[in-house]
mmCIF file of C-alpha atoms in Angstrom:
data_model
loop_
_atom_site.group_PDB
_atom_site.id
_atom_site.type_symbol
_atom_site.label_atom_id
_atom_site.label_comp_id
_atom_site.label_asym_id
_atom_site.label_seq_id
_atom_site.Cartn_x
_atom_site.Cartn_y
_atom_site.Cartn_z
ATOM 1 C CA MET A 1395 -37.122 55.854 -41.512
ATOM 2 C CA ASN A 1396 -38.649 56.351 -38.016
ATOM 3 C CA LEU A 1397 -38.108 53.576 -35.489
ATOM 4 C CA ASN A 1398 -40.696 54.462 -33.510
ATOM 5 C CA ALA A 1399 -42.889 53.678 -36.286
ATOM 6 C CA LEU A 1400 -41.392 50.219 -36.922
ATOM 7 C CA ASP A 1401 -43.188 46.852 -35.151
ATOM 8 C CA LEU A 1402 -40.385 44.711 -34.253
ATOM 9 C CA ASN A 1403 -42.674 41.710 -35.678
ATOM 10 C CA LEU A 1404 -41.918 43.196 -39.169
ATOM 11 C CA VAL A 1405 -38.213 42.256 -38.627
ATOM 12 C CA ARG A 1406 -39.107 38.891 -37.775
ATOM 13 C CA VAL A 1407 -41.149 38.889 -40.685
ATOM 14 C CA LEU A 1408 -38.209 40.039 -42.804
ATOM 15 C CA ASP A 1409 -35.541 37.554 -41.143
ATOM 16 C CA ALA A 1410 -38.163 34.812 -41.877
ATOM 17 C CA LEU A 1411 -38.745 35.740 -45.776
ATOM 18 C CA LEU A 1412 -34.766 36.308 -46.048
ATOM 19 C CA ARG A 1413 -34.525 32.414 -44.878
ATOM 20 C CA GLU A 1414 -36.877 30.914 -46.673
ATOM 21 C CA LYS A 1415 -37.360 32.799 -50.133
ATOM 22 C CA SER A 1416 -41.519 32.091 -49.291
ATOM 23 C CA VAL A 1417 -44.206 33.649 -48.156
ATOM 24 C CA THR A 1418 -45.971 30.843 -46.926
ATOM 25 C CA ARG A 1419 -42.699 29.188 -45.759
ATOM 26 C CA ALA A 1420 -41.803 32.132 -43.493
ATOM 27 C CA GLY A 1421 -45.428 32.344 -42.368
ATOM 28 C CA GLU A 1422 -44.941 28.933 -41.108
ATOM 29 C CA GLN A 1423 -41.363 29.217 -39.838
ATOM 30 C CA ILE A 1424 -42.801 32.452 -37.229
ATOM 31 C CA GLY A 1425 -46.592 31.299 -36.519
ATOM 32 C CA LEU A 1426 -48.381 33.617 -38.918
ATOM 33 C CA SER A 1427 -50.503 33.474 -41.687
ATOM 34 C CA GLN A 1428 -49.736 33.933 -45.596
ATOM 35 C CA PRO A 1429 -51.891 36.868 -45.754
ATOM 36 C CA ALA A 1430 -50.603 38.428 -42.529
ATOM 37 C CA VAL A 1431 -47.107 37.860 -43.505
ATOM 38 C CA SER A 1432 -48.409 39.618 -46.962
ATOM 39 C CA ALA A 1433 -49.185 42.204 -45.180
ATOM 40 C CA ALA A 1434 -46.065 42.788 -42.934
ATOM 41 C CA LEU A 1435 -43.908 42.418 -46.456
ATOM 42 C CA ASN A 1436 -46.289 45.670 -47.812
ATOM 43 C CA ARG A 1437 -45.657 47.689 -44.769
ATOM 44 C CA LEU A 1438 -41.518 46.833 -44.592
ATOM 45 C CA ARG A 1439 -42.195 47.754 -48.573
ATOM 46 C CA HIS A 1440 -43.383 51.110 -47.636
ATOM 47 C CA ALA A 1441 -41.421 51.585 -44.710
ATOM 48 C CA LEU A 1442 -38.090 51.142 -46.632
ATOM 49 C CA ASN A 1443 -38.874 52.217 -50.064
ATOM 50 C CA ASP A 1444 -37.820 48.987 -51.791
ATOM 51 C CA GLN A 1445 -39.524 46.503 -53.139
ATOM 52 C CA LEU A 1446 -37.645 43.825 -51.016
ATOM 53 C CA PHE A 1447 -38.525 40.650 -52.873
ATOM 54 C CA VAL A 1448 -39.608 39.990 -56.439
ATOM 55 C CA ARG A 1449 -41.334 36.891 -57.688
ATOM 56 C CA ARG A 1450 -39.523 34.162 -59.493
ATOM 57 C CA GLY A 1451 -41.632 31.371 -59.975
ATOM 58 C CA ASN A 1452 -42.416 30.132 -56.765
ATOM 59 C CA ASP A 1453 -39.479 31.881 -54.868
ATOM 60 C CA MET A 1454 -39.318 35.526 -53.975
ATOM 61 C CA VAL A 1455 -35.973 36.633 -54.720
ATOM 62 C CA PRO A 1456 -34.889 39.377 -52.265
ATOM 63 C CA THR A 1457 -33.510 42.956 -53.338
ATOM 64 C CA PRO A 1458 -29.741 44.222 -53.286
ATOM 65 C CA ARG A 1459 -31.477 46.342 -50.437
ATOM 66 C CA ALA A 1460 -33.291 43.270 -48.381
ATOM 67 C CA GLU A 1461 -29.640 41.066 -49.003
ATOM 68 C CA SER A 1462 -27.775 43.793 -47.390
ATOM 69 C CA LEU A 1463 -30.044 43.789 -44.755
ATOM 70 C CA ALA A 1464 -29.976 40.150 -43.778
ATOM 71 C CA GLU A 1465 -27.204 39.689 -41.736
ATOM 72 C CA PRO A 1466 -27.735 43.040 -39.517
ATOM 73 C CA VAL A 1467 -31.305 42.200 -39.023
ATOM 74 C CA ARG A 1468 -30.453 38.591 -38.239
ATOM 75 C CA ALA A 1469 -27.522 39.821 -35.714
ATOM 76 C CA ALA A 1470 -30.093 42.368 -33.893
ATOM 77 C CA LEU A 1471 -32.544 39.336 -33.593
ATOM 78 C CA ARG A 1472 -30.190 37.600 -31.752
ATOM 79 C CA GLU A 1473 -29.041 39.912 -29.507
ATOM 80 C CA ILE A 1474 -32.631 41.022 -28.669
ATOM 81 C CA GLU A 1475 -33.149 37.164 -28.084
ATOM 82 C CA ARG A 1476 -29.634 36.754 -25.880
ATOM 83 C CA ALA A 1477 -30.667 39.828 -23.772
ATOM 84 C CA PHE A 1478 -34.235 38.149 -23.031
ATOM 85 C CA GLN A 1479 -32.245 34.659 -22.339
ATOM 86 C CA PRO A 1480 -32.889 33.574 -18.457
ATOM 87 C CA THR A 1481 -29.665 33.572 -17.119
ATOM 88 C CA THR A 1482 -30.585 31.760 -13.603
ATOM 89 C CA GLY A 1483 -32.739 28.667 -12.311
ATOM 90 C CA PHE A 1484 -31.974 26.525 -15.588
ATOM 91 C CA ASP A 1485 -33.718 23.003 -15.713
ATOM 92 C CA PRO A 1486 -33.212 20.935 -18.100
ATOM 93 C CA ALA A 1487 -36.151 18.922 -17.426
ATOM 94 C CA ARG A 1488 -38.506 21.578 -17.909
ATOM 95 C CA LEU A 1489 -36.263 22.516 -21.582
ATOM 96 C CA GLU A 1490 -38.281 21.726 -24.995
ATOM 97 C CA ARG A 1491 -35.911 22.577 -27.371
ATOM 98 C CA THR A 1492 -34.580 20.780 -30.954
ATOM 99 C CA PHE A 1493 -30.478 20.871 -31.151
ATOM 100 C CA THR A 1494 -28.525 20.568 -34.951
ATOM 101 C CA PHE A 1495 -25.518 18.579 -34.974
ATOM 102 C CA MET A 1496 -23.002 18.188 -37.527
ATOM 103 C CA GLY A 1497 -20.541 15.643 -37.970
ATOM 104 C CA ALA A 1498 -19.162 12.550 -39.812
ATOM 105 C CA ASP A 1499 -21.090 9.084 -39.382
ATOM 106 C CA PHE A 1500 -18.454 8.306 -36.966
ATOM 107 C CA PHE A 1501 -20.341 11.090 -34.382
ATOM 108 C CA SER A 1502 -23.997 9.192 -35.542
ATOM 109 C CA MET A 1503 -22.559 5.593 -35.263
ATOM 110 C CA LEU A 1504 -20.653 6.047 -31.510
ATOM 111 C CA LEU A 1505 -21.214 9.093 -29.925
ATOM 112 C CA MET A 1506 -25.187 10.145 -30.873
ATOM 113 C CA PRO A 1507 -26.774 6.824 -29.023
ATOM 114 C CA PRO A 1508 -25.733 6.600 -25.852
ATOM 115 C CA PHE A 1509 -25.605 10.622 -25.753
ATOM 116 C CA ALA A 1510 -29.154 10.627 -26.735
ATOM 117 C CA ALA A 1511 -30.360 8.293 -24.203
ATOM 118 C CA ARG A 1512 -28.409 10.070 -21.730
ATOM 119 C CA ILE A 1513 -30.250 13.383 -22.399
ATOM 120 C CA ALA A 1514 -33.660 11.966 -22.544
ATOM 121 C CA ALA A 1515 -33.068 10.731 -18.998
ATOM 122 C CA MET A 1516 -32.703 14.407 -17.970
ATOM 123 C CA ALA A 1517 -34.445 16.369 -20.515
ATOM 124 C CA PRO A 1518 -37.377 14.380 -22.078
ATOM 125 C CA ARG A 1519 -38.570 17.131 -24.367
ATOM 126 C CA VAL A 1520 -35.018 18.126 -25.597
ATOM 127 C CA SER A 1521 -34.635 16.370 -29.553
ATOM 128 C CA PHE A 1522 -32.051 16.259 -31.605
ATOM 129 C CA ARG A 1523 -31.133 16.271 -35.307
ATOM 130 C CA PHE A 1524 -27.622 14.852 -36.742
ATOM 131 C CA LEU A 1525 -26.583 16.162 -40.173
ATOM 132 C CA ASP A 1526 -23.664 15.359 -42.306
ATOM 133 C CA SER A 1527 -20.652 17.218 -42.543
ATOM 134 C CA ALA A 1528 -20.790 17.266 -46.561
ATOM 135 C CA ILE A 1529 -23.878 20.166 -45.939
ATOM 136 C CA GLY A 1530 -21.371 22.980 -45.732
ATOM 137 C CA ASP A 1531 -18.891 25.418 -44.496
ATOM 138 C CA VAL A 1532 -19.371 25.413 -40.548
ATOM 139 C CA SER A 1533 -18.503 29.109 -39.947
ATOM 140 C CA ARG A 1534 -21.633 29.997 -42.357
ATOM 141 C CA LEU A 1535 -24.202 27.602 -40.995
ATOM 142 C CA LEU A 1536 -23.483 28.622 -37.115
ATOM 143 C CA GLN A 1537 -23.603 32.187 -38.186
ATOM 144 C CA GLU A 1538 -27.500 31.450 -40.099
ATOM 145 C CA ASP A 1539 -28.284 29.468 -37.082
ATOM 146 C CA GLN A 1540 -28.407 25.994 -39.152
ATOM 147 C CA ILE A 1541 -26.520 24.607 -36.503
ATOM 148 C CA ASP A 1542 -26.117 24.435 -32.758
ATOM 149 C CA VAL A 1543 -22.713 22.667 -32.935
ATOM 150 C CA ALA A 1544 -20.228 20.794 -34.838
ATOM 151 C CA LEU A 1545 -18.302 18.269 -34.505
ATOM 152 C CA GLU A 1546 -15.382 17.927 -36.629
ATOM 153 C CA ARG A 1547 -11.585 17.686 -37.579
ATOM 154 C CA PRO A 1548 -9.449 21.140 -37.010
ATOM 155 C CA LEU A 1549 -10.894 23.738 -39.137
ATOM 156 C CA GLU A 1550 -10.471 27.382 -40.085
ATOM 157 C CA VAL A 1551 -13.199 29.097 -38.667
ATOM 158 C CA ALA A 1552 -14.289 32.880 -38.121
ATOM 159 C CA GLU A 1553 -12.976 33.889 -34.959
ATOM 160 C CA TRP A 1554 -16.294 34.187 -33.445
ATOM 161 C CA VAL A 1555 -16.275 30.461 -33.584
ATOM 162 C CA SER A 1556 -16.052 28.767 -30.022
ATOM 163 C CA SER A 1557 -14.376 25.445 -29.854
ATOM 164 C CA VAL A 1558 -13.025 23.027 -27.316
ATOM 165 C CA PRO A 1559 -10.520 19.601 -28.596
ATOM 166 C CA LEU A 1560 -12.295 16.392 -27.709
ATOM 167 C CA PHE A 1561 -10.113 13.596 -28.734
ATOM 168 C CA GLY A 1562 -7.198 12.423 -30.604
ATOM 169 C CA SER A 1563 -8.236 10.174 -33.627
ATOM 170 C CA PRO A 1564 -5.372 8.282 -34.836
ATOM 171 C CA PHE A 1565 -5.275 6.048 -37.509
ATOM 172 C CA ALA A 1566 -5.595 2.234 -37.684
ATOM 173 C CA ILE A 1567 -5.314 0.238 -40.967
ATOM 174 C CA ILE A 1568 -8.719 -2.100 -41.590
ATOM 175 C CA ALA A 1569 -9.135 -5.245 -44.224
ATOM 176 C CA ALA A 1570 -11.486 -8.398 -44.342
ATOM 177 C CA LYS A 1571 -10.325 -11.213 -41.938
ATOM 178 C CA ASP A 1572 -10.451 -13.079 -44.801
ATOM 179 C CA ASN A 1573 -8.123 -11.069 -46.738
ATOM 180 C CA VAL A 1574 -5.707 -13.242 -48.931
ATOM 181 C CA GLU A 1575 -3.440 -11.022 -49.670
ATOM 182 C CA LEU A 1576 -2.603 -10.287 -46.077
ATOM 183 C CA ARG A 1577 -3.108 -14.058 -45.016
ATOM 184 C CA GLN A 1578 -0.478 -15.205 -47.229
ATOM 185 C CA ALA A 1579 1.692 -12.731 -46.633
ATOM 186 C CA GLY A 1580 1.651 -14.117 -42.809
ATOM 187 C CA ILE A 1581 0.457 -11.326 -41.513
ATOM 188 C CA GLY A 1582 -1.706 -10.766 -38.396
ATOM 189 C CA GLU A 1583 -4.134 -8.951 -36.729
ATOM 190 C CA GLY A 1584 -2.307 -6.375 -34.756
ATOM 191 C CA GLU A 1585 0.571 -6.131 -36.730
ATOM 192 C CA GLN A 1586 1.856 -3.870 -38.994
ATOM 193 C CA VAL A 1587 1.296 -4.155 -43.074
ATOM 194 C CA PRO A 1588 4.513 -3.991 -45.194
ATOM 195 C CA LEU A 1589 4.833 -1.122 -46.812
ATOM 196 C CA ASP A 1590 5.413 -2.916 -50.316
ATOM 197 C CA LEU A 1591 1.791 -4.540 -49.513
ATOM 198 C CA PHE A 1592 0.419 -1.733 -48.231
ATOM 199 C CA CYS A 1593 0.719 0.293 -51.805
ATOM 200 C CA GLU A 1594 0.140 -2.883 -53.979
ATOM 201 C CA LEU A 1595 -3.254 -3.641 -52.648
ATOM 202 C CA PRO A 1596 -6.834 -1.337 -53.647
ATOM 203 C CA HIS A 1597 -7.438 0.975 -50.844
ATOM 204 C CA ALA A 1598 -10.705 2.628 -49.705
ATOM 205 C CA LEU A 1599 -11.408 5.425 -48.209
ATOM 206 C CA ARG A 1600 -13.847 8.556 -46.404
ATOM 207 C CA SER A 1601 -14.212 11.271 -48.908
ATOM 208 C CA ILE A 1602 -16.830 13.825 -48.378
ATOM 209 C CA ASP A 1603 -16.208 15.187 -51.836
ATOM 210 C CA GLY A 1604 -15.074 13.097 -54.272
ATOM 211 C CA SER A 1605 -11.344 13.488 -53.414
ATOM 212 C CA MET A 1606 -9.530 9.920 -54.524
ATOM 213 C CA SER A 1607 -6.861 10.990 -51.890
ATOM 214 C CA GLY A 1608 -6.443 12.239 -48.683
ATOM 215 C CA PHE A 1609 -3.565 12.121 -45.822
ATOM 216 C CA THR A 1610 -2.596 8.993 -46.274
ATOM 217 C CA ASP A 1611 -1.396 9.468 -49.663
ATOM 218 C CA ASP A 1612 0.517 13.243 -48.288
ATOM 219 C CA ALA A 1613 2.434 10.891 -45.980
ATOM 220 C CA LEU A 1614 3.171 8.348 -48.568
ATOM 221 C CA GLY A 1615 4.031 11.045 -51.406
ATOM 222 C CA ARG A 1616 6.536 12.695 -48.754
ATOM 223 C CA MET A 1617 8.330 8.931 -49.234
ATOM 224 C CA GLY A 1618 7.994 8.962 -52.744
ATOM 225 C CA ARG A 1619 5.469 6.306 -52.640
ATOM 226 C CA THR A 1620 1.698 6.026 -53.819
ATOM 227 C CA ARG A 1621 -0.877 3.442 -53.029
ATOM 228 C CA ARG A 1622 -3.669 2.387 -54.739
ATOM 229 C CA VAL A 1623 -7.912 3.925 -54.021
ATOM 230 C CA THR A 1624 -9.933 2.571 -56.234
ATOM 231 C CA LEU A 1625 -12.795 3.162 -54.018
ATOM 232 C CA ALA A 1626 -14.270 6.600 -52.360
ATOM 233 C CA LEU A 1627 -17.003 6.958 -50.120
ATOM 234 C CA PRO A 1628 -18.888 10.072 -48.396
ATOM 235 C CA HIS A 1629 -19.430 7.581 -44.894
ATOM 236 C CA PHE A 1630 -16.917 5.370 -42.571
ATOM 237 C CA GLN A 1631 -19.561 2.873 -42.297
ATOM 238 C CA ALA A 1632 -19.773 2.612 -46.033
ATOM 239 C CA VAL A 1633 -15.941 2.199 -46.472
ATOM 240 C CA ALA A 1634 -16.135 -0.246 -43.191
ATOM 241 C CA LEU A 1635 -18.574 -2.423 -45.109
ATOM 242 C CA ALA A 1636 -17.225 -2.204 -48.317
ATOM 243 C CA VAL A 1637 -13.536 -3.299 -46.512
ATOM 244 C CA ALA A 1638 -15.715 -6.290 -44.998
ATOM 245 C CA SER A 1639 -16.716 -7.794 -48.416
ATOM 246 C CA GLY A 1640 -14.014 -6.904 -50.796
ATOM 247 C CA PRO A 1641 -10.429 -6.256 -51.171
ATOM 248 C CA TYR A 1642 -9.779 -3.175 -49.607
ATOM 249 C CA LEU A 1643 -7.552 -1.479 -47.431
ATOM 250 C CA ALA A 1644 -8.786 1.736 -45.457
ATOM 251 C CA ALA A 1645 -7.311 4.087 -43.004
ATOM 252 C CA VAL A 1646 -9.913 5.131 -40.421
ATOM 253 C CA PRO A 1647 -9.883 6.446 -37.239
ATOM 254 C CA ARG A 1648 -8.884 3.800 -34.678
ATOM 255 C CA GLN A 1649 -11.933 4.330 -32.274
ATOM 256 C CA PHE A 1650 -14.304 3.733 -35.225
ATOM 257 C CA ALA A 1651 -12.207 0.400 -36.221
ATOM 258 C CA THR A 1652 -12.623 -0.812 -32.878
ATOM 259 C CA ALA A 1653 -16.069 -0.212 -32.859
ATOM 260 C CA ALA A 1654 -16.974 -2.095 -36.331
ATOM 261 C CA ALA A 1655 -14.741 -4.783 -36.369
ATOM 262 C CA LYS A 1656 -17.382 -5.803 -33.192
ATOM 263 C CA SER A 1657 -20.087 -6.063 -35.557
ATOM 264 C CA LEU A 1658 -18.363 -6.670 -38.968
ATOM 265 C CA PRO A 1659 -15.349 -9.003 -39.895
ATOM 266 C CA ILE A 1660 -12.996 -7.064 -39.780
ATOM 267 C CA GLY A 1661 -9.603 -6.725 -38.574
ATOM 268 C CA ILE A 1662 -7.143 -4.070 -37.480
ATOM 269 C CA TYR A 1663 -3.715 -3.043 -38.489
ATOM 270 C CA GLN A 1664 -0.957 -0.934 -37.980
ATOM 271 C CA PRO A 1665 -0.262 1.452 -40.727
ATOM 272 C CA PRO A 1666 3.515 1.218 -42.382
ATOM 273 C CA ILE A 1667 3.617 4.937 -42.288
ATOM 274 C CA SER A 1668 3.325 7.841 -39.847
ATOM 275 C CA ILE A 1669 -0.041 9.251 -40.512
ATOM 276 C CA PRO A 1670 -0.762 13.019 -39.333
ATOM 277 C CA SER A 1671 -3.029 12.140 -36.213
ATOM 278 C CA PRO A 1672 -6.122 15.041 -36.052
ATOM 279 C CA ALA A 1673 -7.645 16.238 -32.711
ATOM 280 C CA VAL A 1674 -11.422 16.646 -33.038
ATOM 281 C CA ARG A 1675 -13.178 19.552 -32.003
ATOM 282 C CA MET A 1676 -16.681 20.786 -31.174
ATOM 283 C CA TYR A 1677 -17.491 24.346 -32.668
ATOM 284 C CA TRP A 1678 -20.004 26.406 -31.713
ATOM 285 C CA HIS A 1679 -20.917 30.328 -32.207
ATOM 286 C CA ALA A 1680 -19.477 32.112 -29.590
ATOM 287 C CA ARG A 1681 -22.940 34.201 -28.731
ATOM 288 C CA ARG A 1682 -24.169 30.607 -26.698
ATOM 289 C CA ASP A 1683 -21.055 30.612 -24.819
ATOM 290 C CA ASP A 1684 -23.254 31.655 -21.719
ATOM 291 C CA GLU A 1685 -26.475 30.193 -23.061
ATOM 292 C CA PRO A 1686 -27.542 27.489 -20.120
ATOM 293 C CA PRO A 1687 -28.793 25.528 -22.174
ATOM 294 C CA HIS A 1688 -26.659 25.569 -24.620
ATOM 295 C CA ARG A 1689 -23.282 25.234 -22.453
ATOM 296 C CA TRP A 1690 -25.459 22.289 -20.726
ATOM 297 C CA VAL A 1691 -25.757 20.373 -23.623
ATOM 298 C CA ARG A 1692 -21.702 21.245 -24.875
ATOM 299 C CA GLU A 1693 -20.762 19.664 -21.049
ATOM 300 C CA GLN A 1694 -23.334 16.491 -21.657
ATOM 301 C CA VAL A 1695 -20.866 15.876 -24.776
ATOM 302 C CA LEU A 1696 -17.726 16.600 -22.893
ATOM 303 C CA ASP A 1697 -19.119 14.095 -20.215
ATOM 304 C CA GLU A 1698 -20.152 11.671 -22.709
ATOM 305 C CA VAL A 1699 -17.060 11.780 -24.978
ATOM 306 C CA GLY A 1700 -15.011 10.881 -21.511
ATOM 307 C CA LYS A 1701 -17.287 8.286 -21.002
ATOM 308 C CA LEU A 1702 -16.804 6.354 -24.022
ATOM 309 C CA GLY A 1703 -13.065 6.338 -23.351
ATOM 310 C CA PHE A 1704 -11.992 8.780 -26.466
ATOM 311 C CA LYS A 1705 -9.154 10.618 -24.669
ATOM 312 C CA ASP A 1706 -7.215 7.681 -24.166
ATOM 313 C CA TRP A 1707 -6.157 7.521 -27.113
ATOM 314 C CA ASP A 1708 -2.637 9.049 -28.438
ATOM 315 C CA GLY A 1709 -2.957 12.161 -30.859
ATOM 316 C CA MET A 1710 -4.251 15.233 -29.266
ATOM 317 C CA ALA A 1711 -0.761 16.796 -29.811
ATOM 318 C CA ASP A 1712 -0.643 16.365 -33.654
ATOM 319 C CA ILE A 1713 -3.545 18.221 -34.938
ATOM 320 C CA GLN A 1714 -3.745 18.617 -38.608
ATOM 321 C CA PRO A 1715 -6.468 18.313 -40.605
ATOM 322 C CA TYR A 1716 -7.892 15.576 -42.499
ATOM 323 C CA PRO A 1717 -10.233 15.790 -46.072
ATOM 324 C CA ALA A 1718 -10.191 12.178 -46.356
ATOM 325 C CA VAL A 1719 -7.917 9.520 -45.131
#
C-alpha cells in the first residue's frame, strides 16, 4: 500500500479497536465519535483490502490480518510517542498522568498510602491505580501498556523488561495472641515454633491461584515433613485476619507481620525451618527507561521503600520466587 495515503490517525484508530474490540469504546479511548471511528475503519478496510473486524454480538472480532498488525502497530505508536517525548525541562508539579501499579496487597497497604501522599505533595495532578497480582502475566501487561510498574517477587520476564531489587522479604510465623496450643506449649512471642507443633497445627496461606502449598511446604518436604494447610486466601490481609480470629499459623513477609501486629491481636514467631527469602523487585518496560516522568516515579518508589526501612531486613541474597507461602 502507499504509505503517503495513510493517515496516522487511522493507525491510532486501528490500535484502539484492537485493544477495545468495540467501536464505541475505541472512540472513547482516543476521543473520537462512533461515526468517526466507523468511517476510519472503512478507510482502513479499503487501504488494507481486508475486513479487519467482524461483528460478533456486541464485540468486533479481529481477522487474522488485524491480529497480525496488533503488535507492530502498537510498537510503532510507542516509538512515535517516545520520539516526541520532551527530554528536558521535566517538572513534576505540571505532570498530569495516571500511573498503574501491580502487586500484592502487601504493597497497597504498606507502600502506597505514604507513597501516594508523597507524590500528591510534589505532583498534585498525578493519579495512581493499583491492581492485584492475580490479573495476569507481568511481561504481557507491560507490553500492552496495561500497567506501568510491577512490584513482584523474582519472575521470569521478557528480555525487554527492566527491573531493580527493592528489598529482601524474609518470612515470619504469625498466630493469634490467644493461640491455645502455643500458649500451652510455653512458646512466647519471638520464639521459634517447634517443628512437630508447626506441622501439627492448621495453617493459612496467601495464594493467588488457589494452590494449597507453597515454599514452606517445599522446605518441609526436603526434610520429609508436611504441614496441614486448611485455608488458602488471595491476600495477605485476609490471611492475617483469619489468623487473628482462628487457630491458624501462617508464614508471611516479616515486614507485613510487623505492620499487621500493630492493629490485629497476632503474635510473631520464628519459623522452625529455613524458608528461602525472595528479593522483591520493581519491573517496568525498557522503553520507559529514560522517560522523565516514569523515571521520576521509579526514583520516588525507591526512596519511599528506603524510608520505610524495608532494606534493613535480611534476605536480599537468597533470591527465590514464591507463588505461595
